[in-house]
Each structure stands twice: as C-alpha cells, then as structure tokens.
Coordinates of C-alpha atoms in Angstrom, one line a residue:
X1 CA 44.4 -147.5 -48.7
X2 CA 43.3 -144.8 -51.0
X3 CA 41.1 -141.6 -50.0
X4 CA 39.3 -139.5 -52.4
X5 CA 40.0 -135.7 -51.8
X6 CA 37.1 -132.9 -52.0
X7 CA 38.0 -129.7 -51.0
X8 CA 35.6 -127.3 -49.0
X9 CA 36.0 -123.6 -47.7
X10 CA 34.8 -121.7 -45.3
X11 CA 34.7 -118.3 -45.9
X12 CA 57.6 -108.5 -45.9
X13 CA 58.5 -108.1 -49.6
X14 CA 61.6 -106.0 -51.0
X15 CA 59.6 -102.5 -50.8
X16 CA 60.2 -99.7 -53.2
X17 CA 61.5 -96.6 -51.6
X18 CA 59.4 -93.7 -53.4
X19 CA 59.6 -90.4 -52.3
X20 CA 56.1 -89.5 -54.2
X21 CA 53.9 -92.1 -52.9
X22 CA 51.1 -90.2 -51.0
X23 CA 48.0 -91.2 -49.4
X24 CA 45.2 -89.6 -47.4
X25 CA 42.8 -91.5 -45.5
X26 CA 40.0 -89.5 -43.6
X27 CA 37.3 -90.3 -40.3
X28 CA 34.3 -91.8 -42.6
X29 CA 31.4 -93.7 -41.7
X30 CA 30.8 -97.2 -43.2
X31 CA 27.5 -99.9 -43.6
X32 CA 30.3 -102.3 -43.4
X33 CA 31.4 -103.4 -46.9
X34 CA 33.7 -101.1 -48.3
X35 CA 35.5 -97.6 -47.6
X36 CA 37.4 -95.3 -49.5
X37 CA 40.6 -93.8 -49.6
X38 CA 40.6 -90.2 -50.7
X39 CA 43.5 -89.7 -52.5
X40 CA 46.3 -92.1 -53.0
X41 CA 49.3 -91.7 -55.4
X42 CA 51.3 -94.7 -57.0
X43 CA 54.3 -94.0 -59.2
X44 CA 54.3 -97.3 -60.6
X45 CA 50.9 -98.7 -59.8
X46 CA 49.5 -100.7 -57.5
X47 CA 46.6 -101.0 -54.7
X48 CA 45.7 -99.2 -52.1
X49 CA 45.3 -101.9 -48.6
X50 CA 43.2 -101.4 -45.7
X51 CA 44.9 -102.6 -42.8
X52 CA 43.4 -102.9 -39.2
X53 CA 44.6 -101.5 -35.7
X54 CA 46.7 -104.8 -35.5
X55 CA 49.0 -104.2 -38.2
X56 CA 50.6 -101.8 -35.9
X57 CA 51.5 -104.8 -33.3
X58 CA 53.1 -106.4 -35.8
X59 CA 50.3 -108.4 -37.2
X60 CA 51.4 -107.6 -41.1
X61 CA 49.6 -110.3 -43.1
X62 CA 46.5 -110.7 -40.4
X63 CA 45.2 -107.2 -40.6
X64 CA 44.3 -106.8 -44.1
X65 CA 40.7 -106.5 -44.6
X66 CA 40.6 -105.0 -48.1
X67 CA 42.7 -104.3 -50.9
X68 CA 41.9 -102.2 -53.8
X69 CA 41.5 -102.9 -57.4
X70 CA 44.4 -102.8 -59.4
X71 CA 45.4 -99.0 -59.9
X72 CA 47.3 -97.3 -62.8
X73 CA 50.8 -95.2 -61.6
X74 CA 49.5 -92.2 -60.7
X75 CA 47.4 -90.3 -58.2
X76 CA 43.7 -91.5 -57.6
X77 CA 40.9 -89.6 -55.8
X78 CA 37.9 -91.4 -54.4
X79 CA 39.0 -94.9 -54.3
X80 CA 36.4 -97.5 -53.3
X81 CA 38.0 -100.8 -51.3
X82 CA 36.0 -103.6 -50.9
X83 CA 36.5 -105.6 -47.3
X84 CA 36.7 -109.0 -47.8
X85 CA 34.7 -109.1 -44.5
X86 CA 32.3 -106.7 -43.5
X87 CA 32.8 -104.3 -40.6
X88 CA 30.7 -104.0 -37.5
X89 CA 32.5 -102.5 -35.2
X90 CA 34.1 -99.1 -35.4
X91 CA 37.8 -98.8 -35.1
X92 CA 41.3 -97.2 -36.6
X93 CA 42.2 -98.5 -39.9
X94 CA 45.3 -97.8 -41.9
X95 CA 45.5 -97.3 -45.8
X96 CA 48.8 -98.1 -47.3
X97 CA 49.7 -98.0 -50.8
X98 CA 51.5 -101.5 -52.1
X99 CA 53.1 -102.1 -55.1
X100 CA 52.3 -104.7 -57.7
X101 CA 55.7 -106.3 -57.6
X102 CA 54.9 -109.6 -59.5
X103 CA 52.8 -107.6 -62.6
X104 CA 49.8 -109.9 -62.0
X105 CA 47.7 -106.7 -61.2
X106 CA 46.6 -108.9 -58.2
X107 CA 46.9 -107.6 -54.8
X108 CA 48.7 -110.8 -53.1
X109 CA 51.0 -110.0 -50.8
X110 CA 49.2 -112.2 -47.8
X111 CA 48.6 -115.3 -50.5
X112 CA 52.3 -115.2 -51.1
X113 CA 53.3 -114.5 -47.4
X114 CA 54.6 -111.0 -48.4
X115 CA 57.8 -111.9 -50.6
X116 CA 55.2 -110.2 -53.7
X117 CA 53.1 -107.3 -53.7
X118 CA 54.9 -105.0 -50.6
X119 CA 54.4 -101.4 -49.2
X120 CA 55.7 -98.3 -50.6
X121 CA 58.4 -96.8 -48.4
X122 CA 60.2 -93.6 -47.8
X123 CA 62.6 -93.1 -45.0
X124 CA 62.4 -97.4 -44.4
X125 CA 59.1 -97.1 -43.5
X126 CA 55.7 -97.8 -44.8
X127 CA 54.0 -94.6 -46.4
X128 CA 50.3 -94.8 -44.8
X129 CA 47.6 -93.0 -43.2
X130 CA 45.1 -93.6 -40.6
X131 CA 41.3 -93.0 -39.8
X132 CA 38.7 -94.2 -37.6
X133 CA 35.8 -95.9 -39.2
X134 CA 32.2 -95.7 -37.7
X135 CA 30.5 -99.2 -38.4
X136 CA 27.6 -97.2 -39.4
X137 CA 25.1 -97.0 -42.8
X138 CA 24.9 -95.1 -45.6
X139 CA 21.5 -94.2 -47.5
X140 CA 20.8 -92.8 -50.5
X141 CA 17.6 -91.7 -52.2
X142 CA 16.9 -90.1 -55.5
X143 CA 14.3 -87.4 -56.5
X144 CA 10.8 -89.7 -57.8
X145 CA 7.3 -89.6 -58.6
X146 CA 4.9 -91.0 -56.1
X147 CA 1.2 -92.4 -56.0
X148 CA 1.8 -91.2 -52.4
X149 CA 1.4 -94.6 -50.7
X150 CA 4.7 -95.7 -51.4
X151 CA 8.2 -94.5 -52.5
X152 CA 11.6 -96.3 -53.0
X153 CA 15.1 -96.0 -51.5
X154 CA 17.3 -96.2 -53.7
X155 CA 20.8 -98.4 -51.5
X156 CA 20.9 -99.1 -47.6
X157 CA 23.7 -100.1 -46.5
X158 CA 23.6 -101.1 -42.9
X159 CA 26.6 -102.7 -40.9
X160 CA 24.3 -104.2 -38.2
X161 CA 21.4 -105.0 -39.8
X162 CA 18.1 -103.0 -38.9
X163 CA 15.8 -99.9 -40.8
X164 CA 15.1 -97.7 -43.7
X165 CA 12.8 -95.5 -41.8
X166 CA 10.9 -91.9 -44.7
X167 CA 10.6 -89.3 -42.7
X168 CA 9.1 -85.6 -44.1
X169 CA 10.9 -82.3 -43.5
X170 CA 9.5 -81.6 -40.3
X171 CA 11.9 -84.1 -38.6
X172 CA 14.8 -81.2 -39.4
X173 CA 12.6 -79.0 -37.1
X174 CA 12.7 -81.5 -34.4
X175 CA 9.5 -83.7 -35.1
X176 CA 11.6 -86.7 -34.7
X177 CA 8.7 -88.9 -33.9
X178 CA 5.5 -86.9 -35.7
X179 CA 7.6 -86.6 -38.8
X180 CA 7.8 -90.5 -39.4
X181 CA 5.9 -91.4 -42.5
X182 CA 6.8 -94.9 -43.0
X183 CA 9.3 -97.8 -42.3
X184 CA 11.0 -100.5 -44.0
X185 CA 10.5 -104.2 -43.0
X186 CA 13.6 -105.5 -40.9
X187 CA 16.7 -105.9 -43.3
X188 CA 19.6 -107.7 -42.6
X189 CA 23.3 -105.9 -42.3
X190 CA 24.4 -105.3 -45.6
X191 CA 23.6 -104.0 -49.5
X192 CA 19.9 -103.3 -50.6
X193 CA 18.6 -101.9 -53.4
X194 CA 15.4 -100.3 -54.5
X195 CA 13.9 -101.0 -51.4
X196 CA 10.1 -100.4 -51.2
X197 CA 8.7 -98.3 -48.4
X198 CA 5.0 -97.8 -47.9
X199 CA 3.9 -95.1 -46.5
X200 CA 2.0 -94.9 -43.4
X201 CA 1.0 -91.2 -44.0
X202 CA 0.8 -90.9 -47.4
X203 CA 2.2 -87.9 -49.2
X204 CA -0.6 -86.1 -51.1
X205 CA 1.8 -82.8 -52.5
X206 CA 5.1 -82.6 -53.5
X207 CA 7.5 -83.2 -50.6
X208 CA 10.8 -83.4 -49.3
X209 CA 11.3 -86.9 -47.4
X210 CA 14.5 -87.7 -45.3
X211 CA 15.3 -91.5 -45.4
X212 CA 17.2 -92.4 -42.0
X213 CA 18.9 -95.8 -41.4
X214 CA 17.7 -97.5 -38.0
X215 CA 19.2 -99.8 -36.3
X216 CA 17.6 -103.0 -34.7
X217 CA 19.3 -102.2 -31.0
X218 CA 16.7 -104.6 -29.4
X219 CA 17.2 -107.6 -31.6
X220 CA 13.7 -108.3 -32.4
X221 CA 13.5 -107.3 -36.3
X222 CA 10.5 -105.2 -35.4
X223 CA 10.8 -101.1 -35.8
X224 CA 10.0 -99.7 -32.3
X225 CA 11.5 -96.4 -32.2
X226 CA 8.5 -94.3 -31.6
X227 CA 6.9 -95.9 -29.5
X228 CA 9.6 -96.7 -27.6
X229 CA 9.6 -92.7 -27.4
X230 CA 13.0 -93.4 -28.8
X231 CA 14.6 -95.4 -26.6
X232 CA 14.6 -98.7 -29.1
X233 CA 16.0 -99.0 -33.1
X234 CA 17.2 -95.2 -32.5
X235 CA 19.2 -93.8 -35.8
X236 CA 22.7 -94.9 -37.6
X237 CA 24.9 -92.0 -36.5
X238 CA 27.7 -90.5 -38.4
X239 CA 30.1 -87.2 -37.1
X240 CA 27.5 -87.5 -34.3
X241 CA 24.4 -87.0 -36.9
X242 CA 22.1 -89.4 -37.6
X243 CA 22.7 -91.5 -41.2
X244 CA 20.2 -89.4 -43.8
X245 CA 19.5 -88.4 -47.5
X246 CA 17.2 -86.3 -48.8
X247 CA 14.8 -86.5 -52.1
X248 CA 11.6 -85.0 -53.2
X249 CA 8.9 -87.0 -53.9
X250 CA 6.3 -85.8 -56.7
X251 CA 2.5 -87.0 -56.3
X252 CA 1.7 -87.8 -60.2
X253 CA -1.0 -89.7 -61.8
X254 CA 1.0 -89.7 -65.1
X255 CA 2.7 -92.8 -66.3
X256 CA 6.1 -93.3 -67.4
X257 CA 8.7 -95.5 -68.5
X258 CA 12.5 -95.2 -69.4
X259 CA 14.8 -98.0 -71.8
X260 CA 18.4 -97.8 -72.3
X261 CA 19.9 -99.6 -75.4
X262 CA 21.5 -102.4 -74.3
X263 CA 23.2 -106.1 -74.8
X264 CA 20.2 -109.1 -75.1
X265 CA 20.3 -113.0 -75.8
X266 CA 17.7 -112.1 -76.9
X267 CA 15.0 -113.6 -74.4
X268 CA 14.7 -110.8 -72.4
X269 CA 15.5 -107.2 -71.9
X270 CA 16.0 -104.7 -68.7
X271 CA 13.6 -101.5 -68.3
X272 CA 15.2 -99.1 -66.3
X273 CA 12.2 -97.9 -65.0
X274 CA 8.6 -97.5 -64.9
X275 CA 6.5 -96.0 -63.2
X276 CA 2.5 -97.2 -63.1
X277 CA -0.2 -94.9 -60.9
X278 CA -2.5 -97.9 -60.5
X279 CA 0.0 -100.7 -61.0
X280 CA 0.0 -102.8 -64.1
X281 CA 2.5 -104.2 -66.7
X282 CA 5.5 -103.5 -68.7
X283 CA 4.7 -104.7 -72.3
X284 CA 7.2 -104.9 -75.3
X285 CA 6.5 -104.5 -78.3
X286 CA 8.7 -104.2 -81.7
X287 CA 9.0 -101.3 -84.0
X288 CA 6.1 -102.4 -86.0
X289 CA 3.5 -101.0 -83.0
X290 CA 5.1 -97.4 -84.4
X291 CA 3.2 -98.8 -88.2
X292 CA 0.3 -100.2 -86.1
X293 CA 0.5 -103.4 -85.3
X294 CA -1.0 -102.9 -81.7
X295 CA -1.6 -106.2 -81.1
X296 CA 0.9 -108.2 -83.9
X297 CA 3.9 -106.7 -82.5
X298 CA 3.7 -107.7 -78.6
X299 CA 6.9 -109.8 -77.9
X300 CA 7.1 -110.0 -74.3
X301 CA 4.7 -108.8 -70.8
X302 CA 6.4 -108.1 -67.2
X303 CA 4.9 -109.6 -64.4
X304 CA 2.1 -107.5 -62.1
X305 CA 3.4 -104.2 -61.2
X306 CA 1.9 -102.7 -58.0
X307 CA 0.9 -99.0 -57.5
X308 CA 4.4 -96.9 -58.2
X309 CA 8.2 -96.8 -59.8
X310 CA 9.8 -99.5 -60.2
X311 CA 13.5 -100.2 -61.4
X312 CA 15.4 -102.6 -63.7
X313 CA 12.6 -104.3 -64.2
X314 CA 13.3 -107.9 -66.3
X315 CA 11.0 -108.6 -69.1
X316 CA 11.3 -112.0 -70.7
X317 CA 9.9 -112.3 -74.0
X318 CA 7.5 -115.3 -75.5
X319 CA 9.7 -115.6 -78.2
X320 CA 13.5 -114.9 -78.7
X321 CA 14.7 -111.9 -80.7
X322 CA 16.3 -113.1 -83.6
X323 CA 18.7 -109.8 -84.9
X324 CA 19.2 -106.5 -83.3
X325 CA 15.7 -104.3 -83.5
X326 CA 14.1 -101.6 -81.6
X327 CA 12.7 -102.4 -79.0
X328 CA 9.1 -100.1 -77.3
X329 CA 8.2 -100.7 -73.8
X330 CA 5.2 -99.4 -73.1
X331 CA 3.5 -99.0 -70.0
X332 CA -0.1 -100.8 -69.1
X333 CA -2.5 -100.5 -67.0
X334 CA -4.7 -103.9 -65.2
X335 CA -8.0 -102.7 -65.9
X336 CA -9.9 -105.9 -65.4
X337 CA -7.8 -105.7 -61.5
X338 CA -7.0 -109.2 -61.9
X339 CA -3.0 -109.2 -62.0
X340 CA -3.6 -110.7 -65.4
X341 CA -2.1 -109.2 -68.7
X342 CA -5.1 -110.1 -71.2
X343 CA -4.6 -107.0 -73.5
X344 CA -4.1 -108.3 -76.5
X345 CA -6.7 -111.7 -76.0
X346 CA -9.4 -109.0 -75.2
X347 CA -8.5 -107.4 -78.4
X348 CA -7.9 -104.0 -76.3
X349 CA -10.8 -103.9 -74.6
X350 CA -9.4 -104.9 -71.3
X351 CA -5.7 -103.5 -69.9
X352 CA -4.7 -101.0 -72.5
X353 CA -2.0 -98.5 -72.7
X354 CA -1.3 -95.4 -70.1
X355 CA -2.0 -92.4 -72.5
X356 CA -0.5 -88.9 -72.1
X357 CA -1.2 -85.9 -74.1
X358 CA -3.5 -88.8 -76.0
X359 CA -0.8 -90.7 -76.7
X360 CA 0.3 -94.3 -74.9
X361 CA 3.3 -93.8 -72.4
X362 CA 6.4 -95.7 -74.2
X363 CA 9.9 -95.1 -74.6
X364 CA 12.4 -96.8 -77.3
X365 CA 15.8 -98.1 -78.0
X366 CA 17.9 -100.4 -79.6
X367 CA 18.2 -104.7 -78.3
X368 CA 21.4 -105.8 -79.8
X369 CA 20.9 -109.6 -80.1
X370 CA 23.8 -110.8 -78.8
X371 CA 25.0 -112.1 -74.8
X372 CA 24.4 -110.3 -71.4
X373 CA 26.2 -110.9 -68.4
X374 CA 25.2 -110.3 -64.7
X375 CA 27.8 -111.1 -61.9
X376 CA 28.0 -109.2 -58.4
X377 CA 30.0 -109.1 -55.6
X378 CA 30.2 -112.1 -54.0
X379 CA 32.7 -114.6 -52.3
X380 CA 34.4 -117.2 -53.5
X381 CA 36.4 -120.7 -52.1
X382 CA 38.9 -119.9 -54.8
X383 CA 38.5 -122.8 -56.8
X384 CA 34.7 -122.1 -58.3
X385 CA 32.8 -119.3 -58.7
X386 CA 29.2 -118.3 -59.9
X387 CA 28.6 -116.1 -62.3
X388 CA 24.9 -115.2 -61.6
X389 CA 23.4 -115.1 -64.9
X390 CA 23.9 -115.8 -68.6
X391 CA 21.9 -115.0 -71.7
X392 CA 23.4 -116.2 -74.9
X393 CA 21.6 -115.8 -78.1
X394 CA 23.6 -119.0 -80.2
X395 CA 25.1 -120.9 -77.4
X396 CA 28.6 -120.8 -76.0
X397 CA 30.8 -119.9 -72.9
X398 CA 31.2 -117.8 -69.3
X399 CA 34.9 -117.7 -69.5
X400 CA 36.2 -116.0 -66.2
X401 CA 38.9 -113.2 -66.6
X402 CA 41.5 -111.9 -63.9
X403 CA 42.8 -108.4 -63.5
X404 CA 45.5 -108.8 -66.2
X405 CA 42.8 -109.1 -68.6
X406 CA 42.8 -105.2 -68.3
X407 CA 46.8 -104.8 -68.7
X408 CA 46.0 -106.4 -72.3
X409 CA 46.7 -110.2 -71.0
X410 CA 44.0 -111.4 -73.6
X411 CA 44.9 -114.9 -73.1
X412 CA 46.7 -115.7 -69.7
X413 CA 44.3 -114.0 -68.1
X414 CA 41.2 -116.8 -68.4
X415 CA 41.6 -118.6 -65.8
X416 CA 38.6 -120.9 -66.0
X417 CA 35.5 -121.3 -68.3
X418 CA 32.2 -122.9 -68.1
X419 CA 30.3 -125.8 -69.4
X420 CA 28.9 -125.5 -73.5
X421 CA 25.6 -123.7 -73.0
X422 CA 22.4 -123.6 -75.1
X423 CA 21.0 -121.0 -76.2
X424 CA 19.0 -119.1 -73.9
X425 CA 19.5 -118.3 -70.2
X426 CA 21.8 -119.5 -67.2
X427 CA 21.4 -118.7 -63.8
X428 CA 24.1 -119.0 -61.2
X429 CA 26.2 -121.3 -63.5
X430 CA 28.9 -122.5 -61.5
X431 CA 32.9 -122.1 -63.3
X432 CA 35.4 -124.5 -62.0
X433 CA 38.9 -122.8 -61.9
X434 CA 41.7 -123.9 -63.9
X435 CA 44.1 -123.0 -60.8
X436 CA 42.7 -122.2 -57.4
X437 CA 42.8 -118.0 -56.8
X438 CA 44.2 -117.4 -53.6
X439 CA 43.4 -113.8 -53.4
X440 CA 40.4 -111.4 -53.3
X441 CA 40.1 -109.6 -56.7
X442 CA 38.1 -108.3 -60.0
X443 CA 36.8 -111.0 -62.0
X444 CA 35.7 -110.7 -64.9
X445 CA 32.9 -113.0 -66.8
X446 CA 33.1 -112.6 -70.9
X447 CA 30.5 -114.3 -73.0
X448 CA 32.4 -116.5 -75.7
X449 CA 30.9 -118.0 -78.9
X450 CA 31.6 -121.5 -80.2
X451 CA 31.8 -120.3 -83.1
X452 CA 33.8 -124.3 -84.4
X453 CA 30.0 -125.5 -83.2
X454 CA 32.3 -128.3 -81.5
X455 CA 31.0 -127.4 -77.3
X456 CA 34.5 -127.2 -76.3
X457 CA 36.4 -123.8 -75.4
X458 CA 38.6 -122.8 -78.0
X459 CA 39.9 -119.4 -78.0
X460 CA 43.0 -119.5 -75.6
X461 CA 44.2 -122.6 -77.7
X462 CA 43.3 -121.4 -81.0
X463 CA 45.0 -118.2 -79.7
X464 CA 41.8 -116.3 -80.7
X465 CA 41.2 -117.7 -84.0
X466 CA 38.1 -119.9 -82.4
X467 CA 35.3 -118.8 -79.8
X468 CA 35.7 -115.6 -80.1
X469 CA 33.5 -113.2 -77.2
X470 CA 30.6 -112.1 -78.3
X471 CA 30.3 -108.1 -79.0
X472 CA 27.8 -105.1 -78.4
X473 CA 29.1 -101.5 -79.6
X474 CA 32.5 -102.3 -80.1
X475 CA 33.4 -104.5 -77.3
X476 CA 33.1 -107.9 -75.4
X477 CA 29.6 -108.6 -73.7
X478 CA 31.2 -108.7 -70.2
X479 CA 30.3 -108.2 -66.0
X480 CA 32.8 -107.2 -63.3
X481 CA 33.1 -107.2 -59.5
X482 CA 34.7 -107.7 -56.2
X483 CA 35.1 -111.2 -55.7
X484 CA 36.5 -111.9 -51.7
X485 CA 39.0 -115.0 -51.5
X486 CA 39.2 -115.7 -47.4
X487 CA 40.7 -119.0 -47.3
X488 CA 41.7 -121.7 -50.1
X489 CA 42.9 -125.6 -49.7
X490 CA 44.2 -127.8 -52.1
X491 CA 43.9 -131.6 -51.9
X492 CA 45.4 -134.6 -53.8
X493 CA 43.6 -138.2 -54.0
X494 CA 46.1 -140.2 -51.6
X495 CA 47.3 -143.4 -50.0
X496 CA 48.3 -143.6 -46.6
X497 CA 47.7 -146.1 -43.1
X498 CA 44.7 -144.1 -42.2
X499 CA 46.3 -141.9 -40.1
X500 CA 47.5 -139.2 -41.8
X501 CA 46.1 -136.9 -44.5
X502 CA 48.4 -134.4 -45.9
X503 CA 46.6 -130.8 -47.7
X504 CA 49.0 -130.1 -50.7
X505 CA 48.6 -126.2 -49.3
X506 CA 45.8 -123.9 -47.6
X507 CA 45.9 -120.6 -47.7
X508 CA 44.7 -118.6 -44.7
X509 CA 43.9 -115.2 -44.9
X510 CA 43.4 -114.4 -41.4
X511 CA 45.0 -117.5 -40.0
X512 CA 42.7 -120.3 -39.0
X513 CA 43.0 -124.0 -38.9
X514 CA 42.8 -126.8 -41.9
X515 CA 40.0 -130.0 -40.4
X516 CA 39.7 -133.2 -42.4
X517 CA 36.2 -134.3 -42.2
X518 CA 34.6 -137.1 -43.4
X519 CA 32.3 -137.6 -46.1
X520 CA 29.5 -137.3 -43.9
X521 CA 29.8 -134.0 -43.4
X522 CA 27.8 -133.4 -47.1
X523 CA 24.9 -135.4 -45.1
X524 CA 24.6 -132.8 -42.4
X525 CA 27.1 -134.3 -40.0
X526 CA 28.7 -131.3 -39.5
X527 CA 30.7 -131.9 -35.8
X528 CA 30.5 -135.9 -35.8
X529 CA 32.8 -135.8 -39.5
X530 CA 35.6 -134.0 -37.9
X531 CA 38.8 -136.4 -37.6
X532 CA 41.3 -134.8 -37.3
X533 CA 42.7 -130.3 -36.9
X534 CA 46.2 -129.1 -38.1
X535 CA 47.9 -127.1 -35.5
X536 CA 47.2 -123.1 -35.6
X537 CA 48.2 -121.6 -39.5
X538 CA 49.0 -118.3 -39.5
X539 CA 47.8 -116.0 -41.7
X540 CA 49.4 -117.0 -45.8
X541 CA 50.0 -120.3 -47.9
X542 CA 51.0 -122.8 -46.0
X543 CA 52.0 -126.1 -48.0
X544 CA 52.4 -129.9 -47.4
X545 CA 50.3 -129.6 -43.8
X546 CA 50.0 -132.9 -42.5
X547 CA 47.2 -133.6 -39.5
X548 CA 47.1 -136.3 -37.7
X549 CA 43.3 -138.1 -37.7
X550 CA 41.7 -138.2 -34.3
X551 CA 40.3 -140.5 -35.9
X552 CA 42.2 -143.2 -38.2
X553 CA 40.2 -143.8 -41.3
X554 CA 39.8 -147.8 -41.1
X555 CA 38.8 -147.7 -45.5
X556 CA 39.0 -145.9 -48.6
X557 CA 36.8 -143.0 -48.7
X558 CA 36.1 -139.3 -49.4
X559 CA 37.5 -136.8 -46.8
X560 CA 37.3 -132.8 -46.7
X561 CA 39.8 -130.8 -45.8
X562 CA 38.1 -127.8 -44.3
X563 CA 39.5 -124.1 -43.9
X564 CA 37.9 -122.7 -40.2
X565 CA 38.3 -119.5 -38.7
X566 CA 39.8 -118.7 -35.4
X567 CA 36.6 -116.7 -33.9
X568 CA 38.2 -116.2 -30.4
X569 CA 41.7 -115.5 -31.2
X570 CA 43.0 -118.4 -28.5
X571 CA 45.1 -120.2 -31.4
X572 CA 43.3 -123.4 -30.3
X573 CA 40.7 -125.5 -31.9
X574 CA 37.1 -124.9 -30.5
X575 CA 34.4 -125.8 -33.2
X576 CA 33.8 -128.9 -32.0
X577 CA 33.7 -128.0 -27.7
X578 CA 31.9 -125.0 -28.4
X579 CA 29.5 -126.5 -30.9

C-alpha cells in the first residue's frame, strides 16, 4: 500500500561561563505580542529569550515563549522580543541570555532539544532576570490635523480585544464619562494600525485628546462603558492606571500631502499621508506637471478618501513607470460629490486640486523603478512562507533569506524561492522552503531579477552571476519580519499494511501530538478524518514517530499528519472527544 503524504500543521546544551553576561528585565504591560528587555549584555553574541514561570519547575524547553533576533556581541538596550503565542494573562516571565553555539543566527534551542544555543551561565546557573508582565494594552497617537469629526490612532495593541476610546483632556480632571468624544468599533485581540475613530462630540479648537484602550468585559463587542456607569468595558490598566497616550488634534481647513522617495516596481506608489478636509483623492502626477502638463502628467489616482487624515495611501498607476522619475502627489477635491475622480475628463471643471496660498497642495520625490516587497509579522508552518506583496518592474522572483544573511551568508542564507513571477503586482505569494525551518526567526524576502531570461532562479548555482537582487539606493530591495514557527511536521510517501504511519520528524515548541488524518480533512471532515494519534510528545524535535491507526487504511491514498496542541495540559489527546 502506497500513501501520498501531505504535511499540515496547527499552530540543556553546553553553556558558556561568562562573568560579564547580564540582563535587566523590568515589570511592564504588554498588548500581548511583544515584551521589552531593558538591557542585555552578550559577550559572544546570541539572543535574549523569554521563558514563562514554568522554567523554574524544570520545563526548560516548553517554557520558551519567544526569543529576540540575533544580537551581536555587546550590550543592547530596549530589545523587543516577539512572542510566538500572544500573552492573554498576566504572570511572571524570565529573560535569559542564550548563546548562538552553532553560529547560524537562529535560536534553535528548543528545536535542537537543548543541544544548541544554550544559556549563558554564571556560577553554574543560567543568567536571568524576572519581571511581572501585565497582559494589557498599548496605544499611541501622534499630533494631527482634523476635520473635527474624526481622528486617527496610530497603533493599538489589545491582549484580549476591546476598543480605543477618545477622551478630551478633562478626563485628567475626573470627568471620566463626560470627557468621552468617540469610540472605535470593536477591535479583536492583536495589533491595529491607523484606527479611525469617528467623534460623537466634534473638536472645534486645538484640543489635547487622550486615546484610551478599553476592554470588552461583557463580551458583546459593543462599547457600554458610559451607559453602564463604568460597570462594563472599563479601561485596560498598567501599574494601576489606564493605558493611554496624548496627542494634539488641530482643526484645519488646509489640505496636506506627504511623500517620501521610494522604490517601486513601477505599478504603484505609496503616499505617506494625506489630509483632505472635505474628502477627495490623491492624484500622482509625473514631473511634467511643473511644465504645465496638467492633464497629461496624471499617472494615477487613489480611490475616494473620506474627509480627514489618511496614512499609507497606495495609488495604483494607470500605466507603469518605466524609468526612475520624479512624482508629484497632489490633493484633489471631490467637487461634484460623486466620489469619482473626473478632473481630466471634465477638463478641470470638476475635482480640482486643493490649494494653499494660491497653489495646488503637493509634495514631490523620486520613484526609483526597481521592485518593492511587503512582508509583515506572521506565523508559518515551517514548510512555506507567504509574502504579502511583491511588485516587480521586469519580472523575477522573491527569495526568502534566513538571519545568516546579516552575517554575510549571501548564498547559504537562501531557504526558498518563489516560482517565476512576471512583471507586475503579486499578492500573497506562497514560497515553499527548500528545507523546513524549525524555529521562529526573522526572515527576509528579497526581490530578485531574472537576468538570463530563463524563468529559473540561478542566483545561488551561478554564485551570483545571474539573477541578482533588484536594488534601490545601493541596497537590495527587501522586507524583514519576525516569523513564528510553533510546529513543524515532515513525512515522506511510504508503503505499508495500512495499520501504521511513520512521521519522519515533528517539532513541537509547546509539546502535543501528531495526528494522522485521511484526505477527507481537506473537505472539512475535521473529526471524522482522524485515523490515529501519537502518544504525547514533549517540547522539542522527535524523529521517526510511528503512529498506530485506530482506523486502518484499506487502500492507497493521501494522509495528512497534523501537529496538535495539548491545550488542557493533561497529555491526553482530547481533540475529537472535546469537539
């Protein structure tokens, strides 16, 4: 019997004696996805790893909840550590400096079963510091112009979901309810950027506003803090005080637009910000607009933008730029109120530009025609990585590099490359990795050309002679972000009598099981497809895991080994019975 195997996943080494190793980790609040280590000194480079309190009970591997990117030898301050699973409850956490014993700049302590990247020690014990981490929220908001009817909160991170409420400055004088100006829609747990909040009580003069993160204590996704007189949906707190920021909101009738020089594949540009008092559009002109080519210079226009401040406005161009050029983003009105840009076809009679001091409101800067890559923090099954967006001026590839790239490993850092991508815009590009990665790490997608025109990626095999990276401002066009890898399963096609399946390897950062599903799992038969499950597997990597099937296979077919968590901590597989 032959089985076609499809891999799926659901998300102490020798230690160095270093007297000068040190770490400082202060009590803090977190929105759930990161913590900050105040300082860490690594004599030979390495990482600072965050463990939960179970490390003190001997749970050396399973206590790891996150690790920093690779840090060079020396002292580092305010080190942000991304957590592989969001923190939802407050507790004690332990910051521990770790070595990079295998020199690959990837923290592989758990995946290597403690045989690599062990902790720095002093007097025979790991060097640590502990802190109480309050699962709470963070919020930030910058000074901004406003129509008076809305404001934009730069960033909100909520550990358990909720809202961001805008108070005016009287909240500091005890006007808890009366100070409320407006509240966002419900925001699920996680990070939210550029959150627009409509104000119920408009701002009519320069006013200090206080964005405050609020919980959804009754779980109804409706903000009821004021009407409940504070009984529900109270604020997130840190150190006994509400989580807030302050910013100046300045009513203005003057439009503005801001643009920073950037690399592009030629198909779009991103305008940093646009403030449109009455709504409208951002139109991108080329440099000939300064020579009087008012209509001919138009290269593209945004969708309609409602009144107020907008950030990171991507403008798709009507025809691609084919050479590096100056672009001139211009703020335009919607004079006929139809939310459709008709400035050129009306020969300027409709949707003309906003003006200031008698001139159109513009900014300008260079658009380098090359490529662009967008990649954000995400989880991976270890076998594939999804790149958010790739824009290529002449076709090519997006290649995934691991952290050894920062150490100069130009070729050895390549862990996977996309199929050939023609010139244009590509979203959600899935890249299958050459070998699975078994640890969370910072990955760097890089845009590469197809210099020899064969639509095959030859950069590594040609030792850089072919298919080099797209460049801008003297550097490769890249994006980098933390990529969480919590479980990895690998299995090969195999033959047998249908009573067992052998999984080549499984890495579980939190422990759990590997369950064999038949092919019906891909059709939605989540429970019915379960054929058998391993015994409990402790955190780390396990090889040649043989699974006896409860329901033997009677014909050749596809099976799907899948990593499962032990969410209730009883080391028994309850997924099916617990539904």
